[in-house]
Amino acid sequence: MAMLTGEYNHQLDAKYRIRIPAKLKKELGKEFYFAKGTDSCIFVYPKEEVEAILEKVKGITLGDPRQRSAREFLKTITPIKEDEQGRLVLSPELRAHIGLEKSDKDLVICGAGSRVEIWSKKSFDAYFNNSPVDYDTIVKNLGI
């Protein structure tokens, strides 16, 4: 099981390519997947997590209202192939999902336990800077 943690600032290159930080890439393994994530980020899953997601939704019947949610989410899961230099291309659809304007290049890549998240710097700052951080409450809410 992957233990993905940490926060890293990165930039897209002119061809919309990124590199996953080495520490996170090691934990992701050789096979990983992009998916549209919540709050305008991209989820990056190791193969084992995608398999667990598929197993979880496998039992949702066609008449179940959750089937539409499963369909919408699962269609966004895409296997990712690195180029020879270890770079990954962010598709126009994924760039739009995270709110990247044509001139935006700044990204934040962070570990989120069993997945990695890719954020535009603007979306990341807007999401995390909207309220003061109270780590006492965070730790209490997490039960750690």
PDB file of C-alpha atoms in Angstrom:
ATOM      1  CA  MET A   1       0.000   0.000   0.000  1.00  0.00           C
ATOM      2  CA  ALA A   2       1.337   3.401  -0.998  1.00  0.00           C
ATOM      3  CA  MET A   3       2.068   6.055   1.618  1.00  0.00           C
ATOM      4  CA  LEU A   4       1.932   9.261  -0.375  1.00  0.00           C
ATOM      5  CA  THR A   5       2.735  12.434   1.552  1.00  0.00           C
ATOM      6  CA  GLY A   6       4.390  15.802   1.048  1.00  0.00           C
ATOM      7  CA  GLU A   7       3.834  18.963  -0.964  1.00  0.00           C
ATOM      8  CA  TYR A   8       5.868  19.992  -4.004  1.00  0.00           C
ATOM      9  CA  ASN A   9       5.770  23.051  -6.266  1.00  0.00           C
ATOM     10  CA  HIS A  10       6.232  22.366  -9.963  1.00  0.00           C
ATOM     11  CA  GLN A  11       5.686  23.976 -13.349  1.00  0.00           C
ATOM     12  CA  LEU A  12       4.296  22.721 -16.620  1.00  0.00           C
ATOM     13  CA  ASP A  13       6.712  22.927 -19.502  1.00  0.00           C
ATOM     14  CA  ALA A  14       5.776  24.455 -22.879  1.00  0.00           C
ATOM     15  CA  LYS A  15       4.256  21.120 -24.028  1.00  0.00           C
ATOM     16  CA  TYR A  16       2.125  20.755 -20.859  1.00  0.00           C
ATOM     17  CA  ARG A  17       4.343  18.068 -19.357  1.00  0.00           C
ATOM     18  CA  ILE A  18       5.130  17.481 -15.706  1.00  0.00           C
ATOM     19  CA  ARG A  19       7.268  15.172 -13.634  1.00  0.00           C
ATOM     20  CA  ILE A  20       5.940  13.490 -10.523  1.00  0.00           C
ATOM     21  CA  PRO A  21       8.422  14.135  -7.671  1.00  0.00           C
ATOM     22  CA  ALA A  22      10.748  11.150  -7.168  1.00  0.00           C
ATOM     23  CA  LYS A  23       9.494  10.335  -3.653  1.00  0.00           C
ATOM     24  CA  LEU A  24       5.884  10.191  -4.817  1.00  0.00           C
ATOM     25  CA  LYS A  25       6.730   8.385  -8.058  1.00  0.00           C
ATOM     26  CA  LYS A  26       8.512   5.650  -6.127  1.00  0.00           C
ATOM     27  CA  GLU A  27       5.405   5.077  -3.999  1.00  0.00           C
ATOM     28  CA  LEU A  28       3.069   5.170  -7.025  1.00  0.00           C
ATOM     29  CA  GLY A  29       4.968   2.339  -8.665  1.00  0.00           C
ATOM     30  CA  LYS A  30       5.418   1.673 -12.354  1.00  0.00           C
ATOM     31  CA  GLU A  31       1.737   1.774 -13.318  1.00  0.00           C
ATOM     32  CA  PHE A  32      -0.468   4.698 -12.358  1.00  0.00           C
ATOM     33  CA  TYR A  33      -3.575   6.521 -13.510  1.00  0.00           C
ATOM     34  CA  PHE A  34      -4.985  10.046 -13.723  1.00  0.00           C
ATOM     35  CA  ALA A  35      -8.619  10.773 -12.820  1.00  0.00           C
ATOM     36  CA  LYS A  36     -10.627  13.937 -12.378  1.00  0.00           C
ATOM     37  CA  GLY A  37     -10.629  14.691  -8.676  1.00  0.00           C
ATOM     38  CA  THR A  38     -12.701  16.741  -6.308  1.00  0.00           C
ATOM     39  CA  ASP A  39     -12.218  20.444  -5.599  1.00  0.00           C
ATOM     40  CA  SER A  40     -10.596  21.072  -9.012  1.00  0.00           C
ATOM     41  CA  CYS A  41      -7.623  18.742  -8.688  1.00  0.00           C
ATOM     42  CA  ILE A  42      -6.386  15.665 -10.526  1.00  0.00           C
ATOM     43  CA  PHE A  43      -6.136  12.391  -8.640  1.00  0.00           C
ATOM     44  CA  VAL A  44      -3.161  10.174  -9.458  1.00  0.00           C
ATOM     45  CA  TYR A  45      -3.706   6.585  -8.356  1.00  0.00           C
ATOM     46  CA  PRO A  46      -1.345   3.625  -8.214  1.00  0.00           C
ATOM     47  CA  LYS A  47      -2.666   0.549 -10.013  1.00  0.00           C
ATOM     48  CA  GLU A  48      -3.658  -1.135  -6.744  1.00  0.00           C
ATOM     49  CA  GLU A  49      -5.927   1.775  -5.789  1.00  0.00           C
ATOM     50  CA  VAL A  50      -7.666   1.738  -9.170  1.00  0.00           C
ATOM     51  CA  GLU A  51      -8.261  -1.989  -8.713  1.00  0.00           C
ATOM     52  CA  ALA A  52      -9.730  -1.309  -5.242  1.00  0.00           C
ATOM     53  CA  ILE A  53     -12.027   1.407  -6.661  1.00  0.00           C
ATOM     54  CA  LEU A  54     -13.217  -0.921  -9.417  1.00  0.00           C
ATOM     55  CA  GLU A  55     -13.898  -3.651  -6.863  1.00  0.00           C
ATOM     56  CA  LYS A  56     -15.848  -1.226  -4.695  1.00  0.00           C
ATOM     57  CA  VAL A  57     -18.146  -0.036  -7.485  1.00  0.00           C
ATOM     58  CA  LYS A  58     -18.515  -3.464  -9.096  1.00  0.00           C
ATOM     59  CA  GLY A  59     -21.486  -4.295  -6.895  1.00  0.00           C
ATOM     60  CA  ILE A  60     -23.476  -1.174  -7.821  1.00  0.00           C
ATOM     61  CA  THR A  61     -26.425  -2.339  -9.895  1.00  0.00           C
ATOM     62  CA  LEU A  62     -27.769  -0.451 -12.897  1.00  0.00           C
ATOM     63  CA  GLY A  63     -30.890   0.608 -10.996  1.00  0.00           C
ATOM     64  CA  ASP A  64     -28.866   2.098  -8.148  1.00  0.00           C
ATOM     65  CA  PRO A  65     -28.677   5.937  -8.285  1.00  0.00           C
ATOM     66  CA  ARG A  66     -24.941   5.678  -7.491  1.00  0.00           C
ATOM     67  CA  GLN A  67     -24.409   4.009 -10.892  1.00  0.00           C
ATOM     68  CA  ARG A  68     -24.411   7.380 -12.642  1.00  0.00           C
ATOM     69  CA  SER A  69     -21.736   8.675 -10.237  1.00  0.00           C
ATOM     70  CA  ALA A  70     -19.662   5.549 -10.804  1.00  0.00           C
ATOM     71  CA  ARG A  71     -19.983   5.930 -14.573  1.00  0.00           C
ATOM     72  CA  GLU A  72     -19.036   9.610 -14.492  1.00  0.00           C
ATOM     73  CA  PHE A  73     -15.987   8.995 -12.296  1.00  0.00           C
ATOM     74  CA  LEU A  74     -14.733   5.773 -13.890  1.00  0.00           C
ATOM     75  CA  LYS A  75     -14.698   7.238 -17.393  1.00  0.00           C
ATOM     76  CA  THR A  76     -12.104   9.783 -16.235  1.00  0.00           C
ATOM     77  CA  ILE A  77      -9.596   7.162 -15.036  1.00  0.00           C
ATOM     78  CA  THR A  78      -6.821   7.046 -17.636  1.00  0.00           C
ATOM     79  CA  PRO A  79      -3.585   5.021 -17.630  1.00  0.00           C
ATOM     80  CA  ILE A  80      -0.563   7.288 -17.856  1.00  0.00           C
ATOM     81  CA  LYS A  81       2.556   6.637 -19.879  1.00  0.00           C
ATOM     82  CA  GLU A  82       5.768   8.535 -19.241  1.00  0.00           C
ATOM     83  CA  ASP A  83       8.029   9.655 -22.050  1.00  0.00           C
ATOM     84  CA  GLU A  84      11.730   8.693 -22.144  1.00  0.00           C
ATOM     85  CA  GLN A  85      12.579  11.511 -19.704  1.00  0.00           C
ATOM     86  CA  GLY A  86       9.885  10.526 -17.178  1.00  0.00           C
ATOM     87  CA  ARG A  87       7.471  13.326 -18.113  1.00  0.00           C
ATOM     88  CA  LEU A  88       3.682  13.078 -18.201  1.00  0.00           C
ATOM     89  CA  VAL A  89       1.377  15.136 -20.398  1.00  0.00           C
ATOM     90  CA  LEU A  90      -1.632  16.881 -18.857  1.00  0.00           C
ATOM     91  CA  SER A  91      -4.437  16.708 -21.426  1.00  0.00           C
ATOM     92  CA  PRO A  92      -6.469  19.809 -22.300  1.00  0.00           C
ATOM     93  CA  GLU A  93      -9.436  18.279 -20.449  1.00  0.00           C
ATOM     94  CA  LEU A  94      -7.444  17.771 -17.251  1.00  0.00           C
ATOM     95  CA  ARG A  95      -5.876  21.227 -17.505  1.00  0.00           C
ATOM     96  CA  ALA A  96      -9.375  22.711 -17.789  1.00  0.00           C
ATOM     97  CA  HIS A  97     -10.575  20.600 -14.846  1.00  0.00           C
ATOM     98  CA  ILE A  98      -7.941  22.091 -12.541  1.00  0.00           C
ATOM     99  CA  GLY A  99      -8.552  25.597 -13.833  1.00  0.00           C
ATOM    100  CA  LEU A 100      -5.288  26.176 -15.693  1.00  0.00           C
ATOM    101  CA  GLU A 101      -5.444  29.168 -17.994  1.00  0.00           C
ATOM    102  CA  LYS A 102      -3.231  29.159 -21.076  1.00  0.00           C
ATOM    103  CA  SER A 103      -0.586  31.297 -19.358  1.00  0.00           C
ATOM    104  CA  ASP A 104      -0.652  29.348 -16.061  1.00  0.00           C
ATOM    105  CA  LYS A 105       2.281  27.034 -15.475  1.00  0.00           C
ATOM    106  CA  ASP A 106       2.478  26.756 -11.675  1.00  0.00           C
ATOM    107  CA  LEU A 107       1.290  23.527 -10.057  1.00  0.00           C
ATOM    108  CA  VAL A 108       1.259  21.968  -6.619  1.00  0.00           C
ATOM    109  CA  ILE A 109       1.680  18.207  -6.435  1.00  0.00           C
ATOM    110  CA  CYS A 110       0.948  16.647  -3.072  1.00  0.00           C
ATOM    111  CA  GLY A 111       0.557  13.268  -1.470  1.00  0.00           C
ATOM    112  CA  ALA A 112      -2.896  12.462  -0.107  1.00  0.00           C
ATOM    113  CA  GLY A 113      -2.382   9.086   1.541  1.00  0.00           C
ATOM    114  CA  SER A 114      -3.315   6.521  -1.091  1.00  0.00           C
ATOM    115  CA  ARG A 115      -3.150   8.929  -4.041  1.00  0.00           C
ATOM    116  CA  VAL A 116      -1.329  11.982  -5.354  1.00  0.00           C
ATOM    117  CA  GLU A 117      -3.173  15.211  -6.144  1.00  0.00           C
ATOM    118  CA  ILE A 118      -2.194  17.714  -8.837  1.00  0.00           C
ATOM    119  CA  TRP A 119      -3.528  21.245  -8.381  1.00  0.00           C
ATOM    120  CA  SER A 120      -3.097  24.492 -10.241  1.00  0.00           C
ATOM    121  CA  LYS A 121      -1.306  26.818  -7.838  1.00  0.00           C
ATOM    122  CA  LYS A 122      -4.265  29.237  -8.027  1.00  0.00           C
ATOM    123  CA  SER A 123      -6.819  26.558  -7.116  1.00  0.00           C
ATOM    124  CA  PHE A 124      -4.581  25.149  -4.398  1.00  0.00           C
ATOM    125  CA  ASP A 125      -4.092  28.550  -2.789  1.00  0.00           C
ATOM    126  CA  ALA A 126      -7.798  29.386  -3.042  1.00  0.00           C
ATOM    127  CA  TYR A 127      -8.787  26.078  -1.454  1.00  0.00           C
ATOM    128  CA  PHE A 128      -6.231  25.969   1.350  1.00  0.00           C
ATOM    129  CA  ASN A 129      -5.930  29.670   2.148  1.00  0.00           C
ATOM    130  CA  ASN A 130      -9.652  30.398   2.584  1.00  0.00           C
ATOM    131  CA  SER A 131      -9.662  29.588   6.279  1.00  0.00           C
ATOM    132  CA  PRO A 132      -7.110  29.579   9.066  1.00  0.00           C
ATOM    133  CA  VAL A 133      -5.522  26.215   9.789  1.00  0.00           C
ATOM    134  CA  ASP A 134      -6.179  24.889  13.292  1.00  0.00           C
ATOM    135  CA  TYR A 135      -3.974  21.809  13.603  1.00  0.00           C
ATOM    136  CA  ASP A 136      -5.360  20.996  17.057  1.00  0.00           C
ATOM    137  CA  THR A 137      -8.814  20.575  15.495  1.00  0.00           C
ATOM    138  CA  ILE A 138      -7.431  18.737  12.458  1.00  0.00           C
ATOM    139  CA  VAL A 139      -5.625  16.180  14.619  1.00  0.00           C
ATOM    140  CA  LYS A 140      -8.693  15.778  16.851  1.00  0.00           C
ATOM    141  CA  ASN A 141     -11.003  15.278  13.843  1.00  0.00           C
ATOM    142  CA  LEU A 142      -8.658  12.658  12.402  1.00  0.00           C
ATOM    143  CA  GLY A 143      -8.419  10.842  15.726  1.00  0.00           C
ATOM    144  CA  ILE A 144      -4.622  10.829  15.719  1.00  0.00           C
TER     145      ILE A 144
END
